Amino acid sequence: MKENIRVMIPEEKVDQRIKELAEQISRDYEGRTVHLICILKGSIFFTCELAKRITVPVTLDFMSVSSYGNDTKSSGVVKMVKDLDEPLEGKDVIVIEDIIDSGRTLNYLLENLSSRKPASLRLCTLLDKPERRIKDVKVDYTGFAIPDEFVIGYGLDYAQRFRNLPYIGVISFEEEN
Ligand code: IMP
Ligand code: MG
């Protein structure tokens, strides 16, 4: 199968939008420290770019959950692969996600994290596919709402590849004769 990649959101547009989100977060959290939770692996690029542009003090922690196998379809099962290193109690937490699709991952995660008694808990996602929602999630900061297409790049993978593309692309497959 031949893989085709089409650019959906070019690098400059992603960077510009991340800058705007960082400005908004910096305003909203003025006088406070913001504790960013990066959801590995997909959110790593977004978290770094966002954190670099936030002007209030930032602390970081990492968590890994999986709901997808090596396919473009969700298995529907959310599994915690790596937990946080630090407690959340009393912290102003923002969960940083790459994309919200069915909402299953975030629904599970937000419930799990809120039980750890953070002072506040918000959600920031680079991409959102609202059409695909099965579980309700309240998103506080959204980079881009996108149509229902399988995207790669800026941290997002297809079978672990393409995470390092500096733009958001759509992957499609063509039979080779
Ligand atoms: P959800 O639990 O269905 O909302 O799925 C969220 C997770 O599925 C994301 O964190 C991604 O890892 C993965 N995912 C969903 N849609 C895409 C996509 O279009 N490209 C790559 N990964 C995706
Ligand atoms: Mg993910």
PDB file of C-alpha atoms and ligand atoms in Angstrom:
ATOM      1  CA  MET A   1       0.000   0.000   0.000  1.00  0.00           C
ATOM      2  CA  LYS A   2       1.231   3.440  -0.909  1.00  0.00           C
ATOM      3  CA  GLU A   3       0.871   6.125   1.757  1.00  0.00           C
ATOM      4  CA  ASN A   4      -0.193   9.618   0.770  1.00  0.00           C
ATOM      5  CA  ILE A   5       0.104  12.590   3.091  1.00  0.00           C
ATOM      6  CA  ARG A   6      -1.800  15.811   2.541  1.00  0.00           C
ATOM      7  CA  VAL A   7      -1.184  18.913   4.666  1.00  0.00           C
ATOM      8  CA  MET A   8      -4.255  19.878   6.682  1.00  0.00           C
ATOM      9  CA  ILE A   9      -2.756  22.565   8.941  1.00  0.00           C
ATOM     10  CA  PRO A  10       0.641  23.992   7.932  1.00  0.00           C
ATOM     11  CA  GLU A  11       3.441  24.453  10.464  1.00  0.00           C
ATOM     12  CA  GLU A  12       3.122  28.265  10.635  1.00  0.00           C
ATOM     13  CA  LYS A  13      -0.579  28.037  11.457  1.00  0.00           C
ATOM     14  CA  VAL A  14      -0.009  25.457  14.215  1.00  0.00           C
ATOM     15  CA  ASP A  15       2.778  27.565  15.719  1.00  0.00           C
ATOM     16  CA  GLN A  16       0.676  30.736  15.586  1.00  0.00           C
ATOM     17  CA  ARG A  17      -2.275  29.031  17.273  1.00  0.00           C
ATOM     18  CA  ILE A  18      -0.050  27.570  20.029  1.00  0.00           C
ATOM     19  CA  LYS A  19       1.295  31.061  20.673  1.00  0.00           C
ATOM     20  CA  GLU A  20      -2.278  32.352  21.075  1.00  0.00           C
ATOM     21  CA  LEU A  21      -3.196  29.512  23.453  1.00  0.00           C
ATOM     22  CA  ALA A  22      -0.089  30.216  25.552  1.00  0.00           C
ATOM     23  CA  GLU A  23      -1.022  33.903  25.767  1.00  0.00           C
ATOM     24  CA  GLN A  24      -4.534  33.005  26.861  1.00  0.00           C
ATOM     25  CA  ILE A  25      -3.271  30.556  29.503  1.00  0.00           C
ATOM     26  CA  SER A  26      -0.706  33.094  30.754  1.00  0.00           C
ATOM     27  CA  ARG A  27      -3.501  35.645  31.204  1.00  0.00           C
ATOM     28  CA  ASP A  28      -5.891  33.178  32.870  1.00  0.00           C
ATOM     29  CA  TYR A  29      -3.264  31.947  35.357  1.00  0.00           C
ATOM     30  CA  GLU A  30      -1.659  35.293  36.203  1.00  0.00           C
ATOM     31  CA  GLY A  31      -0.050  35.180  39.663  1.00  0.00           C
ATOM     32  CA  ARG A  32      -0.222  31.369  39.805  1.00  0.00           C
ATOM     33  CA  THR A  33       1.952  28.417  38.834  1.00  0.00           C
ATOM     34  CA  VAL A  34       0.498  26.164  36.203  1.00  0.00           C
ATOM     35  CA  HIS A  35       1.123  22.405  36.393  1.00  0.00           C
ATOM     36  CA  LEU A  36       1.027  20.927  32.895  1.00  0.00           C
ATOM     37  CA  ILE A  37       0.332  17.232  32.441  1.00  0.00           C
ATOM     38  CA  CYS A  38       1.623  15.966  29.139  1.00  0.00           C
ATOM     39  CA  ILE A  39      -0.189  12.876  27.886  1.00  0.00           C
ATOM     40  CA  LEU A  40       2.487  10.766  26.229  1.00  0.00           C
ATOM     41  CA  LYS A  41       3.399  10.220  23.555  1.00  0.00           C
ATOM     42  CA  GLY A  42       1.154  12.278  21.295  1.00  0.00           C
ATOM     43  CA  SER A  43       1.201  15.513  23.310  1.00  0.00           C
ATOM     44  CA  ILE A  44       4.948  15.807  23.680  1.00  0.00           C
ATOM     45  CA  PHE A  45       5.550  18.260  20.815  1.00  0.00           C
ATOM     46  CA  PHE A  46       2.486  20.359  21.663  1.00  0.00           C
ATOM     47  CA  THR A  47       3.384  20.463  25.377  1.00  0.00           C
ATOM     48  CA  CYS A  48       6.933  21.653  24.680  1.00  0.00           C
ATOM     49  CA  GLU A  49       5.881  24.365  22.237  1.00  0.00           C
ATOM     50  CA  LEU A  50       3.097  25.543  24.534  1.00  0.00           C
ATOM     51  CA  ALA A  51       5.158  25.476  27.746  1.00  0.00           C
ATOM     52  CA  LYS A  52       7.954  27.509  26.105  1.00  0.00           C
ATOM     53  CA  ARG A  53       5.520  30.327  25.399  1.00  0.00           C
ATOM     54  CA  ILE A  54       3.676  30.434  28.750  1.00  0.00           C
ATOM     55  CA  THR A  55       4.913  33.371  30.819  1.00  0.00           C
ATOM     56  CA  VAL A  56       3.667  32.310  34.302  1.00  0.00           C
ATOM     57  CA  PRO A  57       5.736  29.707  36.225  1.00  0.00           C
ATOM     58  CA  VAL A  58       5.301  26.206  34.781  1.00  0.00           C
ATOM     59  CA  THR A  59       5.875  22.743  36.266  1.00  0.00           C
ATOM     60  CA  LEU A  60       5.547  19.591  34.204  1.00  0.00           C
ATOM     61  CA  ASP A  61       4.588  15.985  34.690  1.00  0.00           C
ATOM     62  CA  PHE A  62       3.963  13.110  32.289  1.00  0.00           C
ATOM     63  CA  MET A  63       1.436  10.351  32.023  1.00  0.00           C
ATOM     64  CA  SER A  64       0.878   7.662  29.455  1.00  0.00           C
ATOM     65  CA  VAL A  65      -2.445   6.065  28.613  1.00  0.00           C
ATOM     66  CA  SER A  66      -3.426   4.071  25.587  1.00  0.00           C
ATOM     67  CA  SER A  67      -6.756   3.531  23.905  1.00  0.00           C
ATOM     68  CA  TYR A  68      -5.546   2.703  20.420  1.00  0.00           C
ATOM     69  CA  GLY A  69      -3.661  -0.291  19.095  1.00  0.00           C
ATOM     70  CA  ASN A  70      -1.546  -0.030  15.988  1.00  0.00           C
ATOM     71  CA  ASP A  71      -4.592   0.931  13.975  1.00  0.00           C
ATOM     72  CA  THR A  72      -6.659   3.981  13.082  1.00  0.00           C
ATOM     73  CA  LYS A  73      -9.640   2.689  15.098  1.00  0.00           C
ATOM     74  CA  SER A  74     -10.069   2.995  18.878  1.00  0.00           C
ATOM     75  CA  SER A  75     -10.187  -0.207  20.884  1.00  0.00           C
ATOM     76  CA  GLY A  76     -12.442   1.568  23.373  1.00  0.00           C
ATOM     77  CA  VAL A  77     -10.325   0.337  26.277  1.00  0.00           C
ATOM     78  CA  VAL A  78      -8.262   2.899  28.175  1.00  0.00           C
ATOM     79  CA  LYS A  79      -5.182   1.602  29.908  1.00  0.00           C
ATOM     80  CA  MET A  80      -2.819   3.511  32.225  1.00  0.00           C
ATOM     81  CA  VAL A  81       0.714   2.784  31.030  1.00  0.00           C
ATOM     82  CA  LYS A  82       2.653   5.302  33.131  1.00  0.00           C
ATOM     83  CA  ASP A  83       1.327   7.297  36.076  1.00  0.00           C
ATOM     84  CA  LEU A  84       2.419  10.780  37.190  1.00  0.00           C
ATOM     85  CA  ASP A  85       5.520  11.241  39.346  1.00  0.00           C
ATOM     86  CA  GLU A  86       4.066  14.006  41.536  1.00  0.00           C
ATOM     87  CA  PRO A  87       0.842  14.383  43.544  1.00  0.00           C
ATOM     88  CA  LEU A  88      -1.710  16.911  42.244  1.00  0.00           C
ATOM     89  CA  GLU A  89      -3.145  18.107  45.513  1.00  0.00           C
ATOM     90  CA  GLY A  90      -3.521  21.895  45.613  1.00  0.00           C
ATOM     91  CA  LYS A  91      -2.084  22.406  42.114  1.00  0.00           C
ATOM     92  CA  ASP A  92      -3.564  24.330  39.200  1.00  0.00           C
ATOM     93  CA  VAL A  93      -3.495  21.563  36.644  1.00  0.00           C
ATOM     94  CA  ILE A  94      -3.920  21.673  32.879  1.00  0.00           C
ATOM     95  CA  VAL A  95      -4.041  18.375  31.012  1.00  0.00           C
ATOM     96  CA  ILE A  96      -2.396  18.732  27.608  1.00  0.00           C
ATOM     97  CA  GLU A  97      -3.779  16.390  24.962  1.00  0.00           C
ATOM     98  CA  ASP A  98      -2.965  16.000  21.281  1.00  0.00           C
ATOM     99  CA  ILE A  99      -6.449  15.187  20.050  1.00  0.00           C
ATOM    100  CA  ILE A 100      -9.894  14.412  21.427  1.00  0.00           C
ATOM    101  CA  ASP A 101     -11.716  11.892  19.329  1.00  0.00           C
ATOM    102  CA  SER A 102     -14.361   9.703  21.020  1.00  0.00           C
ATOM    103  CA  GLY A 103     -13.576  11.389  24.346  1.00  0.00           C
ATOM    104  CA  ARG A 104     -13.064   8.030  26.078  1.00  0.00           C
ATOM    105  CA  THR A 105      -9.435   8.688  27.060  1.00  0.00           C
ATOM    106  CA  LEU A 106     -10.136  12.105  28.551  1.00  0.00           C
ATOM    107  CA  ASN A 107     -13.331  11.023  30.216  1.00  0.00           C
ATOM    108  CA  TYR A 108     -11.412   8.320  32.064  1.00  0.00           C
ATOM    109  CA  LEU A 109      -8.412  10.529  32.729  1.00  0.00           C
ATOM    110  CA  LEU A 110     -10.244  13.584  34.057  1.00  0.00           C
ATOM    111  CA  GLU A 111     -12.199  11.451  36.481  1.00  0.00           C
ATOM    112  CA  ASN A 112      -8.999   9.765  37.653  1.00  0.00           C
ATOM    113  CA  LEU A 113      -7.128  13.088  38.032  1.00  0.00           C
ATOM    114  CA  SER A 114      -9.915  15.006  39.763  1.00  0.00           C
ATOM    115  CA  SER A 115      -9.967  12.387  42.523  1.00  0.00           C
ATOM    116  CA  ARG A 116      -6.409  13.504  43.405  1.00  0.00           C
ATOM    117  CA  LYS A 117      -7.757  16.865  44.611  1.00  0.00           C
ATOM    118  CA  PRO A 118      -6.041  19.470  42.406  1.00  0.00           C
ATOM    119  CA  ALA A 119      -6.927  23.121  43.203  1.00  0.00           C
ATOM    120  CA  SER A 120      -8.225  23.342  39.624  1.00  0.00           C
ATOM    121  CA  LEU A 121      -8.285  21.063  36.599  1.00  0.00           C
ATOM    122  CA  ARG A 122      -8.566  22.192  32.995  1.00  0.00           C
ATOM    123  CA  LEU A 123      -8.091  20.583  29.633  1.00  0.00           C
ATOM    124  CA  CYS A 124      -6.174  21.907  26.645  1.00  0.00           C
ATOM    125  CA  THR A 125      -6.129  20.047  23.338  1.00  0.00           C
ATOM    126  CA  LEU A 126      -4.363  20.845  20.103  1.00  0.00           C
ATOM    127  CA  LEU A 127      -7.041  19.164  17.987  1.00  0.00           C
ATOM    128  CA  ASP A 128     -10.660  18.219  18.476  1.00  0.00           C
ATOM    129  CA  LYS A 129     -12.882  16.019  16.312  1.00  0.00           C
ATOM    130  CA  PRO A 130     -16.264  16.976  17.805  1.00  0.00           C
ATOM    131  CA  GLU A 131     -18.246  14.827  15.334  1.00  0.00           C
ATOM    132  CA  ARG A 132     -16.760  11.665  16.799  1.00  0.00           C
ATOM    133  CA  ARG A 133     -17.647  12.263  20.434  1.00  0.00           C
ATOM    134  CA  ILE A 134     -19.105   9.309  22.359  1.00  0.00           C
ATOM    135  CA  LYS A 135     -18.224  10.432  25.899  1.00  0.00           C
ATOM    136  CA  ASP A 136     -18.831  14.021  26.974  1.00  0.00           C
ATOM    137  CA  VAL A 137     -15.731  16.066  27.870  1.00  0.00           C
ATOM    138  CA  LYS A 138     -15.471  19.749  28.697  1.00  0.00           C
ATOM    139  CA  VAL A 139     -12.565  21.273  26.778  1.00  0.00           C
ATOM    140  CA  ASP A 140     -11.211  24.587  28.097  1.00  0.00           C
ATOM    141  CA  TYR A 141      -8.642  25.379  25.398  1.00  0.00           C
ATOM    142  CA  THR A 142      -8.809  24.072  21.825  1.00  0.00           C
ATOM    143  CA  GLY A 143      -6.237  24.650  19.102  1.00  0.00           C
ATOM    144  CA  PHE A 144      -8.309  23.557  16.108  1.00  0.00           C
ATOM    145  CA  ALA A 145     -11.608  21.752  15.593  1.00  0.00           C
ATOM    146  CA  ILE A 146     -11.087  19.441  12.626  1.00  0.00           C
ATOM    147  CA  PRO A 147     -13.285  17.188  10.475  1.00  0.00           C
ATOM    148  CA  ASP A 148     -13.398  13.422  10.967  1.00  0.00           C
ATOM    149  CA  GLU A 149     -10.176  12.418   9.207  1.00  0.00           C
ATOM    150  CA  PHE A 150      -7.215  10.452  10.535  1.00  0.00           C
ATOM    151  CA  VAL A 151      -4.429  12.951  11.153  1.00  0.00           C
ATOM    152  CA  ILE A 152      -0.709  12.588  11.798  1.00  0.00           C
ATOM    153  CA  GLY A 153       2.183  14.867  12.697  1.00  0.00           C
ATOM    154  CA  TYR A 154       2.951  17.271  15.538  1.00  0.00           C
ATOM    155  CA  GLY A 155       3.083  14.272  17.880  1.00  0.00           C
ATOM    156  CA  LEU A 156       0.275  12.246  16.310  1.00  0.00           C
ATOM    157  CA  ASP A 157       1.169   8.871  14.892  1.00  0.00           C
ATOM    158  CA  TYR A 158       0.052   6.167  12.558  1.00  0.00           C
ATOM    159  CA  ALA A 159       1.492   2.879  13.931  1.00  0.00           C
ATOM    160  CA  GLN A 160       4.099   4.966  15.831  1.00  0.00           C
ATOM    161  CA  ARG A 161       5.338   6.765  12.710  1.00  0.00           C
ATOM    162  CA  PHE A 162       5.057  10.389  11.531  1.00  0.00           C
ATOM    163  CA  ARG A 163       5.036  11.952  15.022  1.00  0.00           C
ATOM    164  CA  ASN A 164       7.946  14.193  14.004  1.00  0.00           C
ATOM    165  CA  LEU A 165       6.205  15.889  11.080  1.00  0.00           C
ATOM    166  CA  PRO A 166       6.143  19.623  11.867  1.00  0.00           C
ATOM    167  CA  TYR A 167       2.582  20.061  10.477  1.00  0.00           C
ATOM    168  CA  ILE A 168      -0.793  18.312  10.788  1.00  0.00           C
ATOM    169  CA  GLY A 169      -1.335  15.984   7.852  1.00  0.00           C
ATOM    170  CA  VAL A 170      -3.977  13.546   6.667  1.00  0.00           C
ATOM    171  CA  ILE A 171      -2.830  10.085   5.735  1.00  0.00           C
ATOM    172  CA  SER A 172      -4.532   7.932   3.134  1.00  0.00           C
ATOM    173  CA  PHE A 173      -3.611   4.652   1.481  1.00  0.00           C
ATOM    174  CA  GLU A 174      -3.555   3.577  -2.129  1.00  0.00           C
ATOM    175  CA  GLU A 175      -3.394   0.026  -3.468  1.00  0.00           C
ATOM    176  CA  GLU A 176      -0.260  -0.597  -5.513  1.00  0.00           C
ATOM    177  CA  ASN A 177      -0.706  -2.655  -8.688  1.00  0.00           C
TER     178      ASN A 177
HETATM  179  P1  IMP B   1     -10.285   9.103  22.238  1.00  0.00           P
HETATM  180  O1  IMP B   1     -10.170   8.356  23.519  1.00  0.00           O
HETATM  181  O2  IMP B   1     -11.131   8.369  21.227  1.00  0.00           O
HETATM  182  O3  IMP B   1     -10.750  10.531  22.404  1.00  0.00           O
HETATM  183  O4  IMP B   1      -8.877   9.054  21.546  1.00  0.00           O
HETATM  184  C1  IMP B   1      -7.887   9.877  21.874  1.00  0.00           C
HETATM  185  C2  IMP B   1      -6.554   9.328  21.439  1.00  0.00           C
HETATM  186  O5  IMP B   1      -6.654   8.540  20.235  1.00  0.00           O
HETATM  187  C3  IMP B   1      -5.622  10.446  21.123  1.00  0.00           C
HETATM  188  O6  IMP B   1      -4.910  10.839  22.257  1.00  0.00           O
HETATM  189  C4  IMP B   1      -4.742   9.851  20.042  1.00  0.00           C
HETATM  190  O7  IMP B   1      -3.664   9.161  20.629  1.00  0.00           O
HETATM  191  C5  IMP B   1      -5.626   8.856  19.330  1.00  0.00           C
HETATM  192  N1  IMP B   1      -6.217   9.435  18.092  1.00  0.00           N
HETATM  193  C6  IMP B   1      -7.475   9.810  17.880  1.00  0.00           C
HETATM  194  N2  IMP B   1      -7.656  10.307  16.652  1.00  0.00           N
HETATM  195  C7  IMP B   1      -6.454  10.254  16.056  1.00  0.00           C
HETATM  196  C8  IMP B   1      -5.978  10.662  14.748  1.00  0.00           C
HETATM  197  O8  IMP B   1      -6.693  11.176  13.881  1.00  0.00           O
HETATM  198  N3  IMP B   1      -4.654  10.446  14.517  1.00  0.00           N
HETATM  199  C9  IMP B   1      -3.804   9.876  15.439  1.00  0.00           C
HETATM  200  N4  IMP B   1      -4.212   9.511  16.666  1.00  0.00           N
HETATM  201  C10 IMP B   1      -5.523   9.691  16.971  1.00  0.00           C
HETATM  202 MG    MG B   2      -2.857  10.254  22.570  1.00  0.00          MG
END
